[in-house]
Structures are given as structure tokens and as C-alpha cells.
Amino acid sequence: MQRLAFLVWPILSGILAAVALLIYLPDMFTQQANTVQIHEAGSPPADRRGPYSYADAVEHAASSVVNIYTRTVIPNNNPPLYNDPNIQKHYNKNSNKERIQSSLGSGVILSKEGYIATNNHVISGADSIVVALKDGREATAKVVGNDPDTDLAVLKIDLPDLPSITVSSSANLRVGDVALAIGNPFGVGQTVTMGIISATGRNQLGLNTYEDFIQTDAAINPGNSGGALINAEGNLIGINTAIFSRSGGSQGIGFAIPSDQAKQVMQDLIEHGRVVRGWVGVEAQEITPQLAESFGLKDTKGLIIAGIFRDGPAHKGGLLPGDILLEIGGKKIINSYNSMYSVARMPPGTVLPLKVWRNGEALELEITVAERPAVDEAVSESPATNESPAIDETAK
């Protein structure tokens, strides 16, 4: 036994160490298994609750949203049904009478001076326009200007103590933000509906030349056109303009013109009587994989210059037909629509750097943006749009 005594303490020390490991580091002795890390949310703070009512936001904005009623005189140009004067007297006495076409929409008072933003399709061709306020007052409106390219128009009324809406920048919108639509659907009277921002930057819907729509699932119906889309604070974020519908009613896909775009168009129409847009004078088309391969490009991110307006900015800046436009203003090309729309938002006189691909090498050019000519002048530049018969304007 004395010979084995020297082994007692090492054995006891080993046993004690094993027990300690089992107690404090049990994972060392368990079989490792494949695990998936799941991030679990903790309990939300007690004060982190959504509002149970948007009444304050609606009260803040509703008085600035107006109903718009238009009247259009339509002449009856039908030929007489009979040539005999005696028969005409009895059967055609009403054939030459004019018809009155009435329609309705909505608008938003953007300033206390009486300037109202609405959709161009609400007032287009109208012979008289009457604006009805929430407080019961009515006034005849005159058209300050309109812009069919964005489907916006500005009206003016002369009444004292007019309310005006507070405008919030649409650049700060996020998908999932609460949105409320205020308008006069089907002529039933001012109505508020609620939803969220479903998407931003929607374009190429075939509605307008320049599109940058906010998409929302707040119910928008005929009569809502030109009405307000507001946030949870009651500030304007968009002008309701169209719906995607196969039935004519709301199906949860509505579109609004962003407040930033509406504000800029309104200011241009008031100050200049027209919308001032940038223009470089090119006709471009997107690059297909086949074209990219033939030009030696690695991808299809670019535009091929198919035509150039004579003596336009691009012509003066040295751009040539057949050039591949790779970058505009230091930003890579996404598609033709986004590129031309970004140019349209630039003020005339802006020096615009371009990166082009010509004869197998990249070149740096600079052009000076000019003002886009009027529609009736020769213009070789316009964003492409796709037809979409399932999209209807939220009509008058």
C-alpha cells in the first residue's frame, strides 16, 4: 500500500478537476450539433405604441383639401335626322342643343394665397371650375397653369382666411409608413382612408411622361384625384392621381405624385407659367445583351445614343450617335427612364459630366444642360413609357 500511496493525490486531483469541469463547463462533454441562430426580439418598451387614432392628423389636414366640380359644354354637331323642314321642326328641335358634362375631383390648398394643386385630368377642357371648401364656402377657380407630363395643375381662388396644408418632403418616405388619403370619392363627400406606403419610385406605368409615384394601399377611388396623401402627422406627402384596377374601384394599389415633385411643378407654373426642365437633346435606347457583346461591354448597364438633336447640348458637347452612355453625373446608368428623368430635374445651365464608350475605350465628356423645348418644337428626347390598360386614372 505504501508503494501506491504516491498515486492517491494525483488521482484525487484528477477527479476534482473533472467534477469542476462538469459543473462549470458542461458543453465540453456534450455532443456538438448543428444549430441555427435565431434573433429573438425582446419585450417592447411600454411607451412604444402606435397611435390608436389619427384624428389629430386628419384635423390638421382636412380643411385644406377641397372638392372640385367642373362643367364642360359639349356642342352637339350631329347632322339633322331629316331634310324636310316640317319634320325637322318636330323631330330635330333638340338636335342642336349643347350638352353639359359635369365631373368631380379633389384638390389641396398649398398656400394661403389661394393656390390649389390638383390633377390635370380633373380640370382638363373644363369651361368652369368651382371649388368647395370643407367649411362650406365655394369659389370659382381660374387655371394658373397645367403640366400634362406629370398630370398636375395649379388653380387659384380668391377667398379670405384660407387654410393651407403643411408639406413634408417625400424624400424621407419609407415603405411601411402610415399613409392617409383624403378626397371626395364618387362625390359622397370628404372621406379619409388609411393604409401604408407600399412602394416608392414607381415609374414606367404608362400614365405620365415623368413618373415617380408613391404606391399606397389606402383606398383611392374615382373622385379622389387631386386629393391629399398625408402622413401620420397630417403633413402632405403626395397628390393622389391613379389606381390599378380591373373593376374601376379600389383594389389596394393606388398611386400618388410625390410632394417634392408637386411642389416644384407648382412653383414653376406660378413663376414661369410652365415647368422648367433640363434637356440634353439625345435619343437613347437601352442596350440588349447582343448589343453589349458586339460593343465589347461586360454588362447591359448603359444607353446607346441613337440620335442627337442638331445644335443641342449633346451635339455641342461632342456626343456622337453610336456612343454608349455609361455614366451621367458620376452615377451609373440604371435604365433609360431613370436617366432621362434625372436630367429633366436638373436646372438649365448645369454642367453635366458624362462617361461614354466609343471605339473600344472610355471617354469623359461635359455638356451644359439646356431648358427642354416646348412640346410643339422639335424634341428628340423623351422617356419611354409602357402601355398598361389595367391602370385607370382615378377619374374626375
CSV table of C-alpha atoms in Angstrom, one decimal:
chain,number,residue,atom,x,y,z
A,1,MET,CA,0.0,0.0,0.0
A,2,GLN,CA,2.9,2.3,0.7
A,3,ARG,CA,4.0,1.8,-2.8
A,4,LEU,CA,0.7,3.1,-4.1
A,5,ALA,CA,0.3,6.0,-1.7
A,6,PHE,CA,2.0,8.4,-4.0
A,7,LEU,CA,-0.8,7.8,-6.6
A,8,VAL,CA,-3.6,8.9,-4.3
A,9,TRP,CA,-3.2,12.7,-4.5
A,10,PRO,CA,-2.9,12.8,-8.4
A,11,ILE,CA,-6.0,10.6,-8.7
A,12,LEU,CA,-8.0,12.8,-6.3
A,13,SER,CA,-6.8,15.9,-8.1
A,14,GLY,CA,-8.0,14.5,-11.4
A,15,ILE,CA,-11.4,13.6,-10.1
A,16,LEU,CA,-11.9,17.0,-8.5
A,17,ALA,CA,-10.8,18.7,-11.8
A,18,ALA,CA,-13.3,16.5,-13.8
A,19,VAL,CA,-16.1,17.4,-11.4
A,20,ALA,CA,-15.3,21.1,-11.7
A,21,LEU,CA,-15.4,20.9,-15.5
A,22,LEU,CA,-18.7,19.1,-15.4
A,23,ILE,CA,-20.2,21.8,-13.2
A,24,TYR,CA,-18.8,24.9,-14.9
A,25,LEU,CA,-18.2,23.8,-18.5
A,26,PRO,CA,-20.8,21.2,-19.3
A,27,ASP,CA,-20.7,22.0,-23.0
A,28,MET,CA,-17.3,20.4,-23.3
A,29,PHE,CA,-18.7,17.0,-22.7
A,30,THR,CA,-21.9,17.2,-24.8
A,31,GLN,CA,-22.0,16.2,-28.5
A,32,GLN,CA,-21.9,19.3,-30.8
A,33,ALA,CA,-25.0,19.6,-33.0
A,34,ASN,CA,-25.7,21.9,-35.9
A,35,THR,CA,-27.6,25.0,-34.6
A,36,VAL,CA,-29.4,27.9,-36.2
A,37,GLN,CA,-29.0,31.3,-34.6
A,38,ILE,CA,-32.4,33.0,-34.3
A,39,HIS,CA,-32.6,36.6,-33.2
A,40,GLU,CA,-35.5,37.0,-30.8
A,41,ALA,CA,-36.9,40.4,-30.1
A,42,GLY,CA,-37.1,41.5,-26.5
A,43,SER,CA,-40.2,42.9,-24.9
A,44,PRO,CA,-41.1,46.3,-26.5
A,45,PRO,CA,-40.9,49.4,-24.2
A,46,ALA,CA,-44.2,50.2,-22.6
A,47,ASP,CA,-44.3,53.6,-24.4
A,48,ARG,CA,-43.6,52.2,-27.8
A,49,ARG,CA,-47.2,52.0,-29.1
A,50,GLY,CA,-48.8,53.2,-32.3
A,51,PRO,CA,-51.5,55.8,-32.2
A,52,TYR,CA,-55.0,54.4,-31.6
A,53,SER,CA,-56.4,57.4,-33.6
A,54,TYR,CA,-55.3,59.6,-36.5
A,55,ALA,CA,-58.0,62.2,-35.8
A,56,ASP,CA,-55.4,64.9,-35.0
A,57,ALA,CA,-53.6,64.3,-38.3
A,58,VAL,CA,-56.8,64.4,-40.2
A,59,GLU,CA,-58.0,67.5,-38.4
A,60,HIS,CA,-54.7,69.2,-39.3
A,61,ALA,CA,-55.0,68.5,-43.0
A,62,ALA,CA,-58.7,68.0,-43.9
A,63,SER,CA,-59.6,71.7,-44.0
A,64,SER,CA,-57.0,72.2,-46.8
A,65,VAL,CA,-58.5,69.5,-49.0
A,66,VAL,CA,-61.2,70.8,-51.3
A,67,ASN,CA,-63.8,69.3,-53.7
A,68,ILE,CA,-63.6,70.4,-57.3
A,69,TYR,CA,-66.6,70.5,-59.6
A,70,THR,CA,-66.1,71.1,-63.3
A,71,ARG,CA,-68.6,71.9,-66.1
A,72,THR,CA,-67.8,71.3,-69.8
A,73,VAL,CA,-70.0,72.5,-72.6
A,74,ILE,CA,-70.1,69.9,-75.4
A,75,PRO,CA,-71.6,71.1,-78.7
A,76,ASN,CA,-73.9,68.8,-80.5
A,77,ASN,CA,-72.6,68.5,-84.0
A,78,ASN,CA,-74.9,65.7,-85.1
A,79,PRO,CA,-76.4,66.3,-88.6
A,80,PRO,CA,-80.2,66.7,-88.9
A,81,LEU,CA,-82.1,63.5,-88.9
A,82,TYR,CA,-84.5,64.6,-91.7
A,83,ASN,CA,-84.2,67.0,-94.6
A,84,ASP,CA,-87.9,68.0,-94.6
A,85,PRO,CA,-88.1,71.3,-92.7
A,86,ASN,CA,-91.6,70.4,-91.3
A,87,ILE,CA,-90.3,67.1,-90.0
A,88,GLN,CA,-87.2,68.7,-88.6
A,89,LYS,CA,-89.3,71.2,-86.6
A,90,HIS,CA,-90.9,68.3,-84.7
A,91,TYR,CA,-88.2,65.7,-84.5
A,92,ASN,CA,-84.9,67.7,-84.6
A,93,LYS,CA,-85.8,70.7,-82.4
A,94,ASN,CA,-83.4,69.4,-79.8
A,95,SER,CA,-80.7,68.1,-82.1
A,96,ASN,CA,-78.5,71.2,-82.0
A,97,LYS,CA,-78.7,71.8,-78.2
A,98,GLU,CA,-75.4,71.8,-76.3
A,99,ARG,CA,-74.8,69.2,-73.6
A,100,ILE,CA,-73.3,70.0,-70.2
A,101,GLN,CA,-70.8,67.4,-68.9
A,102,SER,CA,-70.1,67.6,-65.2
A,103,SER,CA,-67.3,65.9,-63.3
A,104,LEU,CA,-65.7,66.0,-59.9
A,105,GLY,CA,-62.3,65.6,-58.3
A,106,SER,CA,-60.3,66.9,-55.3
A,107,GLY,CA,-57.6,69.4,-54.7
A,108,VAL,CA,-55.2,70.6,-52.0
A,109,ILE,CA,-54.7,74.2,-50.9
A,110,LEU,CA,-50.9,74.7,-50.8
A,111,SER,CA,-50.8,78.3,-49.8
A,112,LYS,CA,-52.9,80.9,-48.1
A,113,GLU,CA,-52.8,83.0,-51.3
A,114,GLY,CA,-55.3,80.5,-52.7
A,115,TYR,CA,-53.1,78.3,-54.9
A,116,ILE,CA,-54.5,74.8,-55.2
A,117,ALA,CA,-52.8,71.7,-56.6
A,118,THR,CA,-54.8,69.1,-58.4
A,119,ASN,CA,-54.6,66.7,-61.3
A,120,ASN,CA,-54.5,68.0,-64.8
A,121,HIS,CA,-57.1,65.3,-65.9
A,122,VAL,CA,-59.5,66.7,-63.3
A,123,ILE,CA,-59.8,70.1,-64.9
A,124,SER,CA,-58.6,69.4,-68.5
A,125,GLY,CA,-61.0,71.0,-71.0
A,126,ALA,CA,-63.3,72.4,-68.3
A,127,ASP,CA,-65.3,75.6,-69.1
A,128,SER,CA,-65.9,76.4,-65.5
A,129,ILE,CA,-64.4,75.2,-62.2
A,130,VAL,CA,-65.9,75.5,-58.8
A,131,VAL,CA,-64.0,74.8,-55.6
A,132,ALA,CA,-65.9,73.8,-52.5
A,133,LEU,CA,-64.1,74.1,-49.1
A,134,LYS,CA,-64.8,71.9,-46.1
A,135,ASP,CA,-66.2,74.9,-44.2
A,136,GLY,CA,-69.0,75.2,-46.8
A,137,ARG,CA,-67.6,78.1,-48.8
A,138,GLU,CA,-67.4,77.9,-52.6
A,139,ALA,CA,-65.4,79.9,-55.2
A,140,THR,CA,-64.9,79.9,-58.9
A,141,ALA,CA,-61.3,79.0,-59.7
A,142,LYS,CA,-59.1,80.0,-62.6
A,143,VAL,CA,-56.3,77.8,-64.0
A,144,VAL,CA,-52.8,79.2,-63.3
A,145,GLY,CA,-51.1,76.5,-65.3
A,146,ASN,CA,-51.0,72.8,-66.1
A,147,ASP,CA,-48.4,70.2,-66.8
A,148,PRO,CA,-49.7,67.1,-68.7
A,149,ASP,CA,-46.3,65.5,-68.4
A,150,THR,CA,-46.8,65.0,-64.7
A,151,ASP,CA,-50.7,65.3,-64.7
A,152,LEU,CA,-50.5,68.3,-62.4
A,153,ALA,CA,-52.4,71.6,-62.5
A,154,VAL,CA,-52.5,74.7,-60.3
A,155,LEU,CA,-55.7,76.6,-59.6
A,156,LYS,CA,-56.3,79.9,-57.9
A,157,ILE,CA,-59.2,81.1,-55.8
A,158,ASP,CA,-59.8,84.4,-54.0
A,159,LEU,CA,-61.2,83.9,-50.5
A,160,PRO,CA,-60.1,85.3,-47.2
A,161,ASP,CA,-58.6,83.2,-44.3
A,162,LEU,CA,-57.8,80.2,-46.4
A,163,PRO,CA,-56.3,77.2,-44.6
A,164,SER,CA,-53.1,75.7,-46.2
A,165,ILE,CA,-51.6,72.3,-45.7
A,166,THR,CA,-48.2,71.6,-44.3
A,167,VAL,CA,-45.9,69.9,-46.8
A,168,SER,CA,-43.4,67.2,-45.8
A,169,SER,CA,-40.6,66.1,-48.1
A,170,SER,CA,-41.4,62.9,-49.9
A,171,ALA,CA,-37.7,62.1,-50.0
A,172,ASN,CA,-38.0,60.9,-46.4
A,173,LEU,CA,-40.7,58.3,-47.0
A,174,ARG,CA,-40.1,54.6,-46.2
A,175,VAL,CA,-42.1,51.6,-47.2
A,176,GLY,CA,-44.3,50.7,-44.3
A,177,ASP,CA,-45.0,54.3,-43.2
A,178,VAL,CA,-48.7,55.0,-42.4
A,179,ALA,CA,-50.5,57.0,-45.2
A,180,LEU,CA,-54.0,58.5,-45.2
A,181,ALA,CA,-55.8,59.6,-48.4
A,182,ILE,CA,-58.3,62.4,-48.2
A,183,GLY,CA,-60.7,63.2,-51.1
A,184,ASN,CA,-64.2,63.1,-52.4
A,185,PRO,CA,-64.7,59.6,-53.8
A,186,PHE,CA,-67.8,59.1,-56.0
A,187,GLY,CA,-69.0,62.6,-54.8
A,188,VAL,CA,-70.2,61.2,-51.4
A,189,GLY,CA,-68.3,64.0,-49.6
A,190,GLN,CA,-64.9,64.3,-48.0
A,191,THR,CA,-63.6,60.9,-47.0
A,192,VAL,CA,-60.5,59.6,-45.2
A,193,THR,CA,-58.9,56.2,-45.8
A,194,MET,CA,-55.9,54.6,-44.2
A,195,GLY,CA,-53.1,52.4,-45.4
A,196,ILE,CA,-49.3,52.3,-45.7
A,197,ILE,CA,-46.7,53.3,-48.2
A,198,SER,CA,-46.4,50.1,-50.3
A,199,ALA,CA,-43.6,51.3,-52.6
A,200,THR,CA,-41.8,54.4,-53.8
A,201,GLY,CA,-40.3,55.4,-57.1
A,202,ARG,CA,-42.9,53.6,-59.3
A,203,ASN,CA,-42.4,54.5,-62.9
A,204,GLN,CA,-43.0,53.3,-66.5
A,205,LEU,CA,-46.7,52.7,-65.8
A,206,GLY,CA,-47.7,54.4,-68.9
A,207,LEU,CA,-49.7,57.2,-67.2
A,208,ASN,CA,-47.4,60.2,-67.5
A,209,THR,CA,-44.2,61.2,-69.3
A,210,TYR,CA,-42.4,61.8,-66.0
A,211,GLU,CA,-43.4,59.3,-63.3
A,212,ASP,CA,-42.0,58.8,-59.8
A,213,PHE,CA,-45.1,57.6,-58.0
A,214,ILE,CA,-45.8,56.7,-54.4
A,215,GLN,CA,-47.7,53.4,-54.2
A,216,THR,CA,-50.2,53.0,-51.4
A,217,ASP,CA,-52.9,50.6,-50.3
A,218,ALA,CA,-55.0,53.4,-48.8
A,219,ALA,CA,-58.3,53.2,-50.7
A,220,ILE,CA,-58.4,55.6,-53.6
A,221,ASN,CA,-61.5,55.8,-55.8
A,222,PRO,CA,-62.9,58.0,-58.6
A,223,GLY,CA,-63.2,61.4,-57.2
A,224,ASN,CA,-60.0,61.1,-55.1
A,225,SER,CA,-57.9,62.5,-58.0
A,226,GLY,CA,-56.0,65.6,-56.9
A,227,GLY,CA,-56.7,64.9,-53.2
A,228,ALA,CA,-54.1,64.7,-50.4
A,229,LEU,CA,-52.0,61.8,-49.3
A,230,ILE,CA,-50.8,62.6,-45.8
A,231,ASN,CA,-48.6,61.0,-43.2
A,232,ALA,CA,-49.4,60.2,-39.6
A,233,GLU,CA,-48.6,63.8,-38.6
A,234,GLY,CA,-51.1,65.3,-41.1
A,235,ASN,CA,-48.5,66.6,-43.5
A,236,LEU,CA,-48.8,66.3,-47.3
A,237,ILE,CA,-46.6,63.7,-48.9
A,238,GLY,CA,-48.4,63.2,-52.2
A,239,ILE,CA,-51.2,64.1,-54.6
A,240,ASN,CA,-53.5,61.1,-55.3
A,241,THR,CA,-53.7,60.5,-59.0
A,242,ALA,CA,-54.4,57.0,-60.2
A,243,ILE,CA,-55.4,53.4,-59.3
A,244,PHE,CA,-54.6,50.0,-60.6
A,245,SER,CA,-58.0,48.4,-61.1
A,246,ARG,CA,-59.8,46.0,-63.3
A,247,SER,CA,-63.2,46.8,-61.8
A,248,GLY,CA,-63.0,50.6,-61.6
A,249,GLY,CA,-62.8,50.7,-57.8
A,250,SER,CA,-60.0,50.4,-55.3
A,251,GLN,CA,-58.1,47.2,-55.2
A,252,GLY,CA,-55.4,48.2,-52.9
A,253,ILE,CA,-53.0,49.6,-55.4
A,254,GLY,CA,-53.1,53.4,-55.7
A,255,PHE,CA,-50.6,55.9,-56.9
A,256,ALA,CA,-49.8,59.5,-55.7
A,257,ILE,CA,-47.4,62.1,-57.1
A,258,PRO,CA,-44.7,62.8,-54.5
A,259,SER,CA,-45.0,66.1,-52.7
A,260,ASP,CA,-41.5,67.2,-53.7
A,261,GLN,CA,-42.4,66.9,-57.4
A,262,ALA,CA,-45.8,68.6,-56.9
A,263,LYS,CA,-44.1,71.5,-55.1
A,264,GLN,CA,-41.6,72.0,-57.8
A,265,VAL,CA,-44.2,71.9,-60.6
A,266,MET,CA,-46.4,74.3,-58.7
A,267,GLN,CA,-43.6,76.8,-58.2
A,268,ASP,CA,-42.6,76.7,-61.8
A,269,LEU,CA,-46.2,77.1,-63.1
A,270,ILE,CA,-46.7,80.1,-60.8
A,271,GLU,CA,-43.4,81.8,-61.5
A,272,HIS,CA,-42.9,80.9,-65.2
A,273,GLY,CA,-46.3,79.7,-66.4
A,274,ARG,CA,-44.6,76.5,-67.5
A,275,VAL,CA,-42.4,73.8,-65.9
A,276,VAL,CA,-38.7,74.3,-66.5
A,277,ARG,CA,-36.9,71.0,-67.2
A,278,GLY,CA,-33.4,70.1,-68.1
A,279,TRP,CA,-32.6,68.7,-71.6
A,280,VAL,CA,-29.6,67.4,-73.4
A,281,GLY,CA,-31.0,66.6,-76.8
A,282,VAL,CA,-30.5,62.9,-77.3
A,283,GLU,CA,-32.5,59.9,-78.4
A,284,ALA,CA,-31.3,56.8,-76.5
A,285,GLN,CA,-32.2,53.2,-76.2
A,286,GLU,CA,-31.2,50.5,-73.7
A,287,ILE,CA,-28.5,48.0,-74.5
A,288,THR,CA,-29.5,44.4,-75.1
A,289,PRO,CA,-27.2,41.5,-74.3
A,290,GLN,CA,-26.5,41.1,-78.0
A,291,LEU,CA,-25.5,44.8,-78.4
A,292,ALA,CA,-23.3,44.6,-75.3
A,293,GLU,CA,-21.5,41.7,-76.7
A,294,SER,CA,-21.0,43.4,-80.1
A,295,PHE,CA,-19.6,46.5,-78.4
A,296,GLY,CA,-17.3,44.6,-76.1
A,297,LEU,CA,-19.1,45.6,-72.9
A,298,LYS,CA,-19.3,43.4,-69.8
A,299,ASP,CA,-22.9,44.1,-69.0
A,300,THR,CA,-26.0,45.9,-70.3
A,301,LYS,CA,-25.8,48.9,-67.9
A,302,GLY,CA,-25.7,51.7,-70.4
A,303,LEU,CA,-27.6,53.5,-73.2
A,304,ILE,CA,-26.7,53.6,-76.8
A,305,ILE,CA,-27.1,57.1,-78.4
A,306,ALA,CA,-29.4,56.5,-81.4
A,307,GLY,CA,-29.9,60.2,-82.3
A,308,ILE,CA,-28.7,63.7,-81.4
A,309,PHE,CA,-30.7,66.9,-81.7
A,310,ARG,CA,-28.8,69.3,-84.0
A,311,ASP,CA,-27.2,72.2,-82.1
A,312,GLY,CA,-28.5,70.8,-78.8
A,313,PRO,CA,-26.3,70.4,-75.7
A,314,ALA,CA,-25.2,66.9,-76.5
A,315,HIS,CA,-24.2,67.9,-80.1
A,316,LYS,CA,-22.2,70.9,-78.8
A,317,GLY,CA,-20.6,68.7,-76.1
A,318,GLY,CA,-19.2,66.3,-78.6
A,319,LEU,CA,-21.5,63.3,-78.1
A,320,LEU,CA,-21.9,61.2,-81.3
A,321,PRO,CA,-24.5,58.7,-82.5
A,322,GLY,CA,-23.3,55.2,-81.6
A,323,ASP,CA,-21.7,56.3,-78.3
A,324,ILE,CA,-22.5,54.2,-75.3
A,325,LEU,CA,-23.5,56.3,-72.3
A,326,LEU,CA,-22.2,54.6,-69.2
A,327,GLU,CA,-22.5,57.3,-66.5
A,328,ILE,CA,-24.4,60.6,-66.0
A,329,GLY,CA,-23.2,63.0,-63.3
A,330,GLY,CA,-20.9,60.3,-61.9
A,331,LYS,CA,-23.8,57.8,-61.5
A,332,LYS,CA,-24.0,54.6,-63.4
A,333,ILE,CA,-26.9,54.1,-65.9
A,334,ILE,CA,-29.8,52.1,-64.5
A,335,ASN,CA,-32.2,52.4,-67.3
A,336,SER,CA,-33.3,55.0,-69.9
A,337,TYR,CA,-36.2,56.2,-67.9
A,338,ASN,CA,-34.3,57.0,-64.7
A,339,SER,CA,-31.5,58.6,-66.7
A,340,MET,CA,-33.7,61.0,-68.7
A,341,TYR,CA,-35.8,61.8,-65.6
A,342,SER,CA,-32.7,62.7,-63.6
A,343,VAL,CA,-31.7,65.1,-66.5
A,344,ALA,CA,-35.2,66.6,-66.6
A,345,ARG,CA,-34.9,67.5,-62.9
A,346,MET,CA,-31.6,69.4,-63.4
A,347,PRO,CA,-31.8,73.2,-63.8
A,348,PRO,CA,-30.7,74.6,-67.1
A,349,GLY,CA,-27.1,75.7,-67.0
A,350,THR,CA,-25.9,72.7,-65.0
A,351,VAL,CA,-22.6,71.3,-66.3
A,352,LEU,CA,-23.1,67.6,-66.6
A,353,PRO,CA,-20.1,65.2,-66.7
A,354,LEU,CA,-20.6,62.1,-68.9
A,355,LYS,CA,-18.7,58.9,-69.3
A,356,VAL,CA,-19.1,57.2,-72.7
A,357,TRP,CA,-17.8,54.2,-74.5
A,358,ARG,CA,-16.5,54.9,-78.0
A,359,ASN,CA,-14.4,52.7,-80.3
A,360,GLY,CA,-13.4,50.4,-77.5
A,361,GLU,CA,-12.4,53.0,-74.9
A,362,ALA,CA,-14.0,55.1,-72.2
A,363,LEU,CA,-14.1,58.8,-72.7
A,364,GLU,CA,-15.0,61.7,-70.3
A,365,LEU,CA,-17.2,64.5,-71.7
A,366,GLU,CA,-19.0,67.5,-70.3
A,367,ILE,CA,-22.2,69.1,-71.6
A,368,THR,CA,-24.2,72.0,-70.4
A,369,VAL,CA,-27.9,71.2,-69.7
A,370,ALA,CA,-30.4,73.4,-71.5
A,371,GLU,CA,-34.1,74.0,-71.0
A,372,ARG,CA,-36.3,71.4,-72.6
A,373,PRO,CA,-38.1,73.0,-75.7
A,374,ALA,CA,-41.8,73.2,-75.8
A,375,VAL,CA,-43.8,70.2,-76.9
A,376,ASP,CA,-44.7,71.7,-80.3
A,377,GLU,CA,-41.0,72.2,-81.1
A,378,ALA,CA,-38.7,69.5,-82.5
A,379,VAL,CA,-37.6,67.5,-79.5
A,380,SER,CA,-35.7,64.2,-79.8
A,381,GLU,CA,-35.7,63.2,-76.2
A,382,SER,CA,-38.5,61.7,-74.2
A,383,PRO,CA,-38.6,58.9,-71.6
A,384,ALA,CA,-40.1,55.7,-72.9
A,385,THR,CA,-43.3,54.5,-71.3
A,386,ASN,CA,-45.2,51.2,-71.4
A,387,GLU,CA,-48.9,51.0,-72.0
A,388,SER,CA,-50.8,49.3,-69.2
A,389,PRO,CA,-54.6,49.0,-69.9
A,390,ALA,CA,-55.3,47.8,-66.4
A,391,ILE,CA,-54.2,51.2,-64.9
A,392,ASP,CA,-57.0,53.8,-64.8
A,393,GLU,CA,-56.8,57.4,-63.7
A,394,THR,CA,-58.9,58.0,-60.6
A,395,ALA,CA,-61.2,59.9,-62.8
A,396,LYS,CA,-62.8,63.2,-62.3
